PDB file of C-alpha atoms in Angstrom:
ATOM      1  CA  MET A   1     -32.687  49.944 -73.348  1.00 87.00           C
ATOM      2  CA  ILE A   2     -33.182  47.805 -70.069  1.00 92.00           C
ATOM      3  CA  LYS A   3     -33.570  49.811 -66.888  1.00 93.00           C
ATOM      4  CA  LEU A   4     -32.031  47.563 -64.088  1.00 96.00           C
ATOM      5  CA  ALA A   5     -32.226  48.463 -60.569  1.00 96.00           C
ATOM      6  CA  LEU A   6     -30.316  46.809 -57.580  1.00 97.00           C
ATOM      7  CA  CYS A   7     -31.381  47.441 -53.923  1.00 97.00           C
ATOM      8  CA  ASP A   8     -29.466  46.036 -50.981  1.00 95.00           C
ATOM      9  CA  ASP A   9     -28.596  47.803 -47.807  1.00 94.00           C
ATOM     10  CA  GLU A  10     -25.310  46.004 -47.081  1.00 94.00           C
ATOM     11  CA  VAL A  11     -22.347  47.640 -48.838  1.00 95.00           C
ATOM     12  CA  GLU A  12     -20.387  44.414 -49.396  1.00 94.00           C
ATOM     13  CA  GLN A  13     -23.357  42.682 -50.655  1.00 93.00           C
ATOM     14  CA  ARG A  14     -24.316  45.808 -52.944  1.00 95.00           C
ATOM     15  CA  GLU A  15     -20.903  45.921 -54.300  1.00 96.00           C
ATOM     16  CA  ALA A  16     -20.651  42.158 -55.099  1.00 95.00           C
ATOM     17  CA  ILE A  17     -23.859  42.023 -56.769  1.00 96.00           C
ATOM     18  CA  GLY A  18     -23.437  45.232 -58.550  1.00 96.00           C
ATOM     19  CA  ASN A  19     -20.223  43.846 -60.017  1.00 96.00           C
ATOM     20  CA  LEU A  20     -22.081  40.844 -61.210  1.00 96.00           C
ATOM     21  CA  LEU A  21     -24.594  42.878 -62.789  1.00 96.00           C
ATOM     22  CA  MET A  22     -21.937  44.967 -64.641  1.00 95.00           C
ATOM     23  CA  GLU A  23     -20.159  41.648 -65.618  1.00 96.00           C
ATOM     24  CA  TYR A  24     -23.374  40.285 -66.919  1.00 96.00           C
ATOM     25  CA  ALA A  25     -24.192  43.594 -69.128  1.00 95.00           C
ATOM     26  CA  ALA A  26     -20.672  43.426 -70.421  1.00 95.00           C
ATOM     27  CA  SER A  27     -21.162  39.871 -71.348  1.00 96.00           C
ATOM     28  CA  ARG A  28     -24.476  40.555 -73.368  1.00 95.00           C
ATOM     29  CA  PRO A  29     -23.186  43.143 -75.844  1.00 92.00           C
ATOM     30  CA  SER A  30     -26.567  42.899 -77.800  1.00 91.00           C
ATOM     31  CA  LEU A  31     -28.300  44.336 -74.766  1.00 91.00           C
ATOM     32  CA  VAL A  32     -28.272  48.107 -73.636  1.00 92.00           C
ATOM     33  CA  ILE A  33     -28.464  47.896 -69.889  1.00 95.00           C
ATOM     34  CA  LYS A  34     -28.672  50.911 -67.538  1.00 94.00           C
ATOM     35  CA  THR A  35     -27.991  49.755 -64.108  1.00 95.00           C
ATOM     36  CA  SER A  36     -29.077  51.946 -61.153  1.00 96.00           C
ATOM     37  CA  ILE A  37     -27.816  50.891 -57.628  1.00 97.00           C
ATOM     38  CA  PHE A  38     -29.770  51.811 -54.368  1.00 97.00           C
ATOM     39  CA  SER A  39     -28.990  51.295 -50.659  1.00 96.00           C
ATOM     40  CA  SER A  40     -32.592  51.608 -49.319  1.00 95.00           C
ATOM     41  CA  ALA A  41     -36.090  50.828 -50.390  1.00 95.00           C
ATOM     42  CA  GLN A  42     -36.998  54.488 -49.924  1.00 95.00           C
ATOM     43  CA  GLU A  43     -34.253  55.729 -52.402  1.00 95.00           C
ATOM     44  CA  LEU A  44     -35.540  53.040 -55.172  1.00 95.00           C
ATOM     45  CA  LEU A  45     -39.174  53.920 -54.765  1.00 94.00           C
ATOM     46  CA  ALA A  46     -38.298  57.465 -54.984  1.00 93.00           C
ATOM     47  CA  ALA A  47     -36.247  56.850 -58.408  1.00 93.00           C
ATOM     48  CA  ALA A  48     -38.998  54.624 -59.712  1.00 91.00           C
ATOM     49  CA  GLU A  49     -41.452  57.282 -59.319  1.00 88.00           C
ATOM     50  CA  GLU A  50     -39.448  59.689 -61.126  1.00 87.00           C
ATOM     51  CA  CYS A  51     -38.432  57.711 -64.086  1.00 84.00           C
ATOM     52  CA  GLY A  52     -41.532  55.585 -64.458  1.00 80.00           C
ATOM     53  CA  GLY A  53     -40.188  52.452 -63.176  1.00 86.00           C
ATOM     54  CA  PHE A  54     -37.586  49.704 -64.159  1.00 92.00           C
ATOM     55  CA  ASP A  55     -37.695  46.763 -66.433  1.00 92.00           C
ATOM     56  CA  LEU A  56     -35.727  44.451 -63.923  1.00 94.00           C
ATOM     57  CA  CYS A  57     -35.227  44.876 -60.281  1.00 96.00           C
ATOM     58  CA  VAL A  58     -32.661  42.793 -58.172  1.00 96.00           C
ATOM     59  CA  LEU A  59     -33.835  43.214 -54.436  1.00 95.00           C
ATOM     60  CA  ASP A  60     -32.604  42.088 -51.229  1.00 93.00           C
ATOM     61  CA  ILE A  61     -35.330  40.990 -48.773  1.00 91.00           C
ATOM     62  CA  VAL A  62     -34.174  41.611 -45.200  1.00 90.00           C
ATOM     63  CA  MET A  63     -33.740  45.356 -44.990  1.00 92.00           C
ATOM     64  CA  PRO A  64     -34.310  47.967 -42.287  1.00 92.00           C
ATOM     65  CA  GLY A  65     -37.522  49.949 -42.656  1.00 89.00           C
ATOM     66  CA  LEU A  66     -39.355  48.783 -45.941  1.00 91.00           C
ATOM     67  CA  ASN A  67     -38.171  45.246 -46.577  1.00 90.00           C
ATOM     68  CA  GLY A  68     -37.943  43.740 -50.111  1.00 91.00           C
ATOM     69  CA  ILE A  69     -41.196  41.899 -50.028  1.00 90.00           C
ATOM     70  CA  ASP A  70     -42.954  45.335 -49.101  1.00 91.00           C
ATOM     71  CA  LEU A  71     -40.884  47.146 -51.661  1.00 94.00           C
ATOM     72  CA  GLY A  72     -41.874  44.735 -54.517  1.00 91.00           C
ATOM     73  CA  VAL A  73     -45.478  45.247 -53.687  1.00 88.00           C
ATOM     74  CA  ARG A  74     -45.057  49.030 -53.608  1.00 89.00           C
ATOM     75  CA  LEU A  75     -43.294  48.810 -57.167  1.00 90.00           C
ATOM     76  CA  ARG A  76     -46.224  46.801 -58.317  1.00 83.00           C
ATOM     77  CA  GLU A  77     -48.615  49.597 -57.221  1.00 80.00           C
ATOM     78  CA  LEU A  78     -46.536  52.163 -58.970  1.00 79.00           C
ATOM     79  CA  TYR A  79     -46.343  50.606 -62.440  1.00 72.00           C
ATOM     80  CA  SER A  80     -47.032  47.081 -62.328  1.00 64.00           C
ATOM     81  CA  GLY A  81     -44.628  45.919 -64.887  1.00 67.00           C
ATOM     82  CA  GLY A  82     -41.151  44.943 -64.726  1.00 82.00           C
ATOM     83  CA  ALA A  83     -39.444  41.563 -63.277  1.00 90.00           C
ATOM     84  CA  ILE A  84     -38.246  41.238 -59.758  1.00 93.00           C
ATOM     85  CA  ILE A  85     -35.631  38.919 -58.684  1.00 94.00           C
ATOM     86  CA  TYR A  86     -35.056  38.492 -55.066  1.00 93.00           C
ATOM     87  CA  LEU A  87     -31.709  37.412 -53.485  1.00 90.00           C
ATOM     88  CA  THR A  88     -31.598  36.705 -49.751  1.00 85.00           C
ATOM     89  CA  ILE A  89     -29.873  34.736 -47.252  1.00 82.00           C
ATOM     90  CA  SER A  90     -33.010  33.014 -45.895  1.00 72.00           C
ATOM     91  CA  PRO A  91     -35.335  30.564 -47.793  1.00 72.00           C
ATOM     92  CA  GLU A  92     -38.314  31.518 -45.210  1.00 71.00           C
ATOM     93  CA  TYR A  93     -39.486  34.294 -47.626  1.00 63.00           C
ATOM     94  CA  ALA A  94     -39.990  32.029 -50.727  1.00 61.00           C
ATOM     95  CA  VAL A  95     -43.796  31.973 -50.670  1.00 59.00           C
ATOM     96  CA  ASP A  96     -44.058  35.604 -49.476  1.00 64.00           C
ATOM     97  CA  SER A  97     -42.284  36.714 -52.644  1.00 62.00           C
ATOM     98  CA  TYR A  98     -45.232  35.727 -54.727  1.00 62.00           C
ATOM     99  CA  ALA A  99     -47.021  38.770 -53.054  1.00 65.00           C
ATOM    100  CA  ALA A 100     -44.808  40.852 -55.218  1.00 71.00           C
ATOM    101  CA  ARG A 101     -45.219  38.658 -58.154  1.00 76.00           C
ATOM    102  CA  ALA A 102     -41.691  37.787 -58.185  1.00 81.00           C
ATOM    103  CA  PHE A 103     -39.990  36.435 -61.144  1.00 85.00           C
ATOM    104  CA  TYR A 104     -37.542  34.355 -59.398  1.00 88.00           C
ATOM    105  CA  TYR A 105     -36.079  33.963 -55.918  1.00 86.00           C
ATOM    106  CA  LEU A 106     -32.353  33.171 -55.397  1.00 89.00           C
ATOM    107  CA  MET A 107     -30.171  32.607 -52.455  1.00 89.00           C
ATOM    108  CA  LYS A 108     -27.211  34.446 -51.371  1.00 88.00           C
ATOM    109  CA  PRO A 109     -24.289  34.408 -52.395  1.00 89.00           C
ATOM    110  CA  ALA A 110     -25.344  34.688 -55.781  1.00 88.00           C
ATOM    111  CA  GLU A 111     -23.700  31.960 -58.150  1.00 92.00           C
ATOM    112  CA  PRO A 112     -22.865  33.933 -61.413  1.00 94.00           C
ATOM    113  CA  GLY A 113     -23.908  31.300 -63.757  1.00 94.00           C
ATOM    114  CA  LYS A 114     -27.374  30.726 -62.066  1.00 94.00           C
ATOM    115  CA  LEU A 115     -27.910  34.572 -61.863  1.00 95.00           C
ATOM    116  CA  PHE A 116     -26.878  35.114 -65.370  1.00 96.00           C
ATOM    117  CA  ARG A 117     -29.414  32.297 -66.492  1.00 95.00           C
ATOM    118  CA  VAL A 118     -32.228  34.017 -64.496  1.00 94.00           C
ATOM    119  CA  LEU A 119     -31.382  37.279 -65.949  1.00 96.00           C
ATOM    120  CA  ASP A 120     -31.428  35.895 -69.466  1.00 95.00           C
ATOM    121  CA  SER A 121     -34.569  34.258 -68.835  1.00 93.00           C
ATOM    122  CA  ALA A 122     -36.201  37.546 -67.311  1.00 92.00           C
ATOM    123  CA  VAL A 123     -35.022  39.622 -70.305  1.00 93.00           C
ATOM    124  CA  ALA A 124     -36.456  37.147 -73.033  1.00 90.00           C
ATOM    125  CA  ALA A 125     -39.883  37.108 -71.071  1.00 85.00           C
ATOM    126  CA  LEU A 126     -39.775  41.155 -71.139  1.00 85.00           C
ATOM    127  CA  GLU A 127     -38.886  41.178 -74.772  1.00 84.00           C
ATOM    128  CA  LYS A 128     -41.658  38.649 -75.641  1.00 79.00           C
ATOM    129  CA  GLN A 129     -44.254  40.530 -73.464  1.00 75.00           C
ATOM    130  CA  LYS A 130     -43.306  43.874 -75.150  1.00 76.00           C
ATOM    131  CA  ALA A 131     -43.471  42.310 -78.680  1.00 76.00           C
ATOM    132  CA  ALA A 132     -46.902  40.585 -78.226  1.00 83.00           C
ATOM    133  CA  CYS A 133     -49.607  42.958 -79.556  1.00 89.00           C
ATOM    134  CA  VAL A 134     -53.225  42.962 -80.358  1.00 90.00           C
ATOM    135  CA  ALA A 135     -54.684  45.157 -83.203  1.00 90.00           C
ATOM    136  CA  VAL A 136     -57.817  47.050 -82.376  1.00 94.00           C
ATOM    137  CA  ARG A 137     -59.918  48.823 -84.934  1.00 93.00           C
ATOM    138  CA  THR A 138     -61.259  52.055 -83.392  1.00 94.00           C
ATOM    139  CA  ARG A 139     -63.296  54.805 -84.752  1.00 92.00           C
ATOM    140  CA  ASP A 140     -59.672  56.734 -85.513  1.00 91.00           C
ATOM    141  CA  GLY A 141     -58.267  53.719 -87.313  1.00 91.00           C
ATOM    142  CA  LEU A 142     -56.463  50.637 -86.474  1.00 90.00           C
ATOM    143  CA  GLU A 143     -54.176  50.843 -83.391  1.00 91.00           C
ATOM    144  CA  ARG A 144     -51.791  48.289 -82.155  1.00 89.00           C
ATOM    145  CA  VAL A 145     -51.807  47.594 -78.356  1.00 92.00           C
ATOM    146  CA  ARG A 146     -49.071  45.563 -76.448  1.00 89.00           C
ATOM    147  CA  LEU A 147     -50.838  42.750 -74.395  1.00 92.00           C
ATOM    148  CA  ASP A 148     -48.785  43.759 -71.342  1.00 87.00           C
ATOM    149  CA  GLU A 149     -50.476  46.996 -71.327  1.00 91.00           C
ATOM    150  CA  ILE A 150     -54.088  45.548 -71.111  1.00 95.00           C
ATOM    151  CA  ALA A 151     -55.413  44.880 -67.578  1.00 95.00           C
ATOM    152  CA  TYR A 152     -58.518  43.349 -68.834  1.00 97.00           C
ATOM    153  CA  ALA A 153     -61.006  43.505 -71.802  1.00 97.00           C
ATOM    154  CA  GLU A 154     -65.091  43.795 -71.446  1.00 96.00           C
ATOM    155  CA  LEU A 155     -67.821  43.787 -73.855  1.00 96.00           C
ATOM    156  CA  ALA A 156     -69.361  47.245 -73.445  1.00 95.00           C
ATOM    157  CA  GLY A 157     -72.481  47.552 -75.441  1.00 93.00           C
ATOM    158  CA  ARG A 158     -71.402  46.401 -78.942  1.00 93.00           C
ATOM    159  CA  THR A 159     -67.845  47.273 -78.749  1.00 96.00           C
ATOM    160  CA  VAL A 160     -64.881  45.651 -76.868  1.00 97.00           C
ATOM    161  CA  ARG A 161     -63.438  48.068 -74.276  1.00 97.00           C
ATOM    162  CA  TYR A 162     -59.854  47.385 -73.303  1.00 97.00           C
ATOM    163  CA  HIS A 163     -58.920  48.699 -70.074  1.00 97.00           C
ATOM    164  CA  LEU A 164     -55.067  49.528 -69.931  1.00 95.00           C
ATOM    165  CA  ALA A 165     -52.839  49.353 -66.875  1.00 90.00           C
ATOM    166  CA  ASP A 166     -52.105  53.219 -66.976  1.00 88.00           C
ATOM    167  CA  GLY A 167     -55.870  53.744 -66.111  1.00 90.00           C
ATOM    168  CA  SER A 168     -57.146  54.676 -69.621  1.00 94.00           C
ATOM    169  CA  SER A 169     -59.225  52.546 -72.005  1.00 95.00           C
ATOM    170  CA  LEU A 170     -59.641  52.089 -75.429  1.00 96.00           C
ATOM    171  CA  ASP A 171     -63.007  51.102 -77.314  1.00 96.00           C
ATOM    172  CA  SER A 172     -63.207  48.969 -80.536  1.00 96.00           C
ATOM    173  CA  VAL A 173     -65.555  49.888 -83.189  1.00 95.00           C
ATOM    174  CA  THR A 174     -68.912  48.090 -83.290  1.00 95.00           C
ATOM    175  CA  VAL A 175     -68.272  44.184 -83.089  1.00 93.00           C
ATOM    176  CA  ARG A 176     -70.709  41.577 -84.371  1.00 90.00           C
ATOM    177  CA  SER A 177     -69.099  38.449 -83.435  1.00 92.00           C
ATOM    178  CA  PRO A 178     -69.377  36.876 -79.910  1.00 93.00           C
ATOM    179  CA  PHE A 179     -67.087  38.384 -77.184  1.00 95.00           C
ATOM    180  CA  GLN A 180     -65.098  35.045 -76.737  1.00 92.00           C
ATOM    181  CA  GLU A 181     -64.303  35.323 -80.601  1.00 93.00           C
ATOM    182  CA  GLU A 182     -63.358  38.822 -80.422  1.00 93.00           C
ATOM    183  CA  ALA A 183     -61.089  38.303 -77.404  1.00 93.00           C
ATOM    184  CA  ALA A 184     -59.516  35.252 -79.129  1.00 93.00           C
ATOM    185  CA  PRO A 185     -56.089  37.178 -79.654  1.00 91.00           C
ATOM    186  CA  LEU A 186     -55.904  37.841 -76.090  1.00 94.00           C
ATOM    187  CA  LEU A 187     -56.995  34.292 -74.614  1.00 93.00           C
ATOM    188  CA  ALA A 188     -54.253  32.667 -77.069  1.00 90.00           C
ATOM    189  CA  ASP A 189     -51.740  34.345 -74.528  1.00 88.00           C
ATOM    190  CA  ARG A 190     -51.354  32.387 -71.197  1.00 87.00           C
ATOM    191  CA  ARG A 191     -51.739  35.639 -69.420  1.00 89.00           C
ATOM    192  CA  PHE A 192     -55.388  36.107 -70.412  1.00 94.00           C
ATOM    193  CA  CYS A 193     -58.249  34.146 -68.784  1.00 93.00           C
ATOM    194  CA  LEU A 194     -61.859  34.205 -69.667  1.00 93.00           C
ATOM    195  CA  CYS A 195     -63.859  35.128 -66.376  1.00 92.00           C
ATOM    196  CA  GLY A 196     -67.231  35.497 -67.994  1.00 89.00           C
ATOM    197  CA  ALA A 197     -69.234  36.000 -71.070  1.00 90.00           C
ATOM    198  CA  SER A 198     -68.015  39.506 -71.363  1.00 94.00           C
ATOM    199  CA  PHE A 199     -64.743  39.745 -69.604  1.00 96.00           C
ATOM    200  CA  ALA A 200     -61.175  38.421 -70.288  1.00 96.00           C
ATOM    201  CA  VAL A 201     -58.418  39.467 -67.665  1.00 96.00           C
ATOM    202  CA  ASN A 202     -54.763  39.765 -67.676  1.00 95.00           C
ATOM    203  CA  LEU A 203     -53.595  37.469 -64.930  1.00 93.00           C
ATOM    204  CA  PHE A 204     -50.642  39.682 -64.159  1.00 89.00           C
ATOM    205  CA  TYR A 205     -52.753  42.331 -63.003  1.00 91.00           C
ATOM    206  CA  VAL A 206     -55.047  40.181 -60.889  1.00 92.00           C
ATOM    207  CA  THR A 207     -54.406  40.800 -57.072  1.00 89.00           C
ATOM    208  CA  ALA A 208     -56.982  38.591 -55.536  1.00 89.00           C
ATOM    209  CA  VAL A 209     -59.628  36.117 -56.489  1.00 89.00           C
ATOM    210  CA  GLU A 210     -62.587  36.597 -54.386  1.00 88.00           C
ATOM    211  CA  ARG A 211     -66.259  35.340 -54.293  1.00 86.00           C
ATOM    212  CA  GLY A 212     -68.082  36.774 -57.376  1.00 90.00           C
ATOM    213  CA  PHE A 213     -65.084  38.705 -58.654  1.00 93.00           C
ATOM    214  CA  LEU A 214     -61.635  39.364 -59.504  1.00 94.00           C
ATOM    215  CA  ARG A 215     -59.757  42.116 -57.859  1.00 93.00           C
ATOM    216  CA  MET A 216     -57.289  44.032 -60.288  1.00 93.00           C
ATOM    217  CA  ASP A 217     -54.535  46.429 -59.642  1.00 87.00           C
ATOM    218  CA  GLY A 218     -55.938  49.971 -59.012  1.00 84.00           C
ATOM    219  CA  GLY A 219     -58.974  48.442 -57.258  1.00 88.00           C
ATOM    220  CA  ALA A 220     -61.167  47.525 -60.139  1.00 93.00           C
ATOM    221  CA  ARG A 221     -63.501  44.597 -59.642  1.00 94.00           C
ATOM    222  CA  VAL A 222     -64.234  42.381 -62.543  1.00 95.00           C
ATOM    223  CA  PRO A 223     -67.215  40.064 -62.335  1.00 94.00           C
ATOM    224  CA  LEU A 224     -66.454  36.333 -62.232  1.00 92.00           C
ATOM    225  CA  ALA A 225     -69.072  33.931 -63.480  1.00 89.00           C
ATOM    226  CA  ARG A 226     -69.741  31.230 -60.997  1.00 83.00           C
ATOM    227  CA  GLY A 227     -69.120  28.441 -62.924  1.00 83.00           C
ATOM    228  CA  LEU A 228     -65.547  29.737 -63.917  1.00 86.00           C
ATOM    229  CA  ALA A 229     -64.463  30.687 -60.344  1.00 86.00           C
ATOM    230  CA  ALA A 230     -62.521  27.463 -59.751  1.00 87.00           C
ATOM    231  CA  GLN A 231     -60.880  27.621 -63.134  1.00 87.00           C
ATOM    232  CA  ALA A 232     -59.887  31.313 -62.805  1.00 88.00           C
ATOM    233  CA  LYS A 233     -58.374  30.762 -59.264  1.00 87.00           C
ATOM    234  CA  ARG A 234     -56.406  27.683 -60.668  1.00 88.00           C
ATOM    235  CA  ARG A 235     -55.242  29.530 -63.713  1.00 89.00           C
ATOM    236  CA  TRP A 236     -54.281  32.611 -61.559  1.00 89.00           C
ATOM    237  CA  SER A 237     -52.432  30.181 -59.072  1.00 84.00           C
ATOM    238  CA  ASP A 238     -50.650  28.366 -61.783  1.00 83.00           C
ATOM    239  CA  TYR A 239     -49.626  31.612 -63.571  1.00 82.00           C
ATOM    240  CA  TRP A 240     -47.677  32.600 -60.477  1.00 76.00           C
ATOM    241  CA  LEU A 241     -46.490  29.479 -59.054  1.00 69.00           C
ATOM    242  CA  ASN A 242     -45.325  28.264 -62.354  1.00 65.00           C
ATOM    243  CA  THR A 243     -43.229  31.556 -62.554  1.00 49.00           C
ATOM    244  CA  PRO A 244     -41.525  32.108 -65.896  1.00 48.00           C
ATOM    245  CA  GLY A 245     -38.158  31.955 -64.142  1.00 45.00           C
ATOM    246  CA  GLY A 246     -38.659  28.218 -63.579  1.00 40.00           C
ATOM    247  CA  ASP A 247     -36.999  27.393 -66.772  1.00 39.00           C
ATOM    248  CA  ALA A 248     -33.749  29.447 -65.717  1.00 39.00           C
ATOM    249  CA  LEU A 249     -31.951  26.903 -63.610  1.00 38.00           C
TER     250      LEU A 249
END
C-alpha cells in the first residue's frame, strides 16, 4: 500500500488536487493508494508522527505558519524517506525545494497529465528503492537489508557496520577483503558514494558536505578523505539537482 498525503491550506486547491489524486488512484488499479488530506502543516506533521510517515507527500509551499519548504524539512527529520512533490503558484521557491530533497516541483494549476506522469515516476522510484537489498552475513545468519534503510557503512575493526536510518546498526561477520570490495553492492547503486578508505554513505541521508566530513540526518558526522572531497560534493549535488523526477515530463 502507498500512503499518500496532500497538504494545502486553500479549500478550492485542496479539493481540486484531491480530486486529481483520487482520479490517479482510480486509473492505476494495480496500486493500493491510501490518500490523507490536510489543511495545515501542523496537521500533517502530527499524522506523520502517529503513522510513521508517508510514501508520497504533495505539498503546497505558500501556507500560513509553517510553509511547505519548512514542512518538508521537518518531515525529513521525522522519517527521512518518502517522495515530496511541491505544487505552487510561484517559481521562486524551486531552488529552496532542494532543502527538503524534493522529488519534483510543479506549478499550479496542476495539469493532470503532467501530475500523473510525475506520480508514476515517484511510485516507480519508491518501488525500486524498496526492492533493492544487500545481503549481510551476521553472527545470527544472513540478513537482507534494504538499501534505502542504510544511511552509511563503515569498516569497524574487521567487520562492516551498517548504520541504519532508524538509528540502529548491524554488524557483519569478520571480513577479510578490502572495505571497498565489501561495499561493492552498495557502491553499485547511484545513491552510495565512497568517502574514504572505510566509509560509504547513502547520499539521500547527507544533509551537508563540510570540510573534512559529511553531515548526516540525525547529526552523525562521517569522515571525508581530502582527496575525495570534491568528488563527494559533486556527487551529492548531482544526486539532488538531477532529481529522479526529471524524467517525468
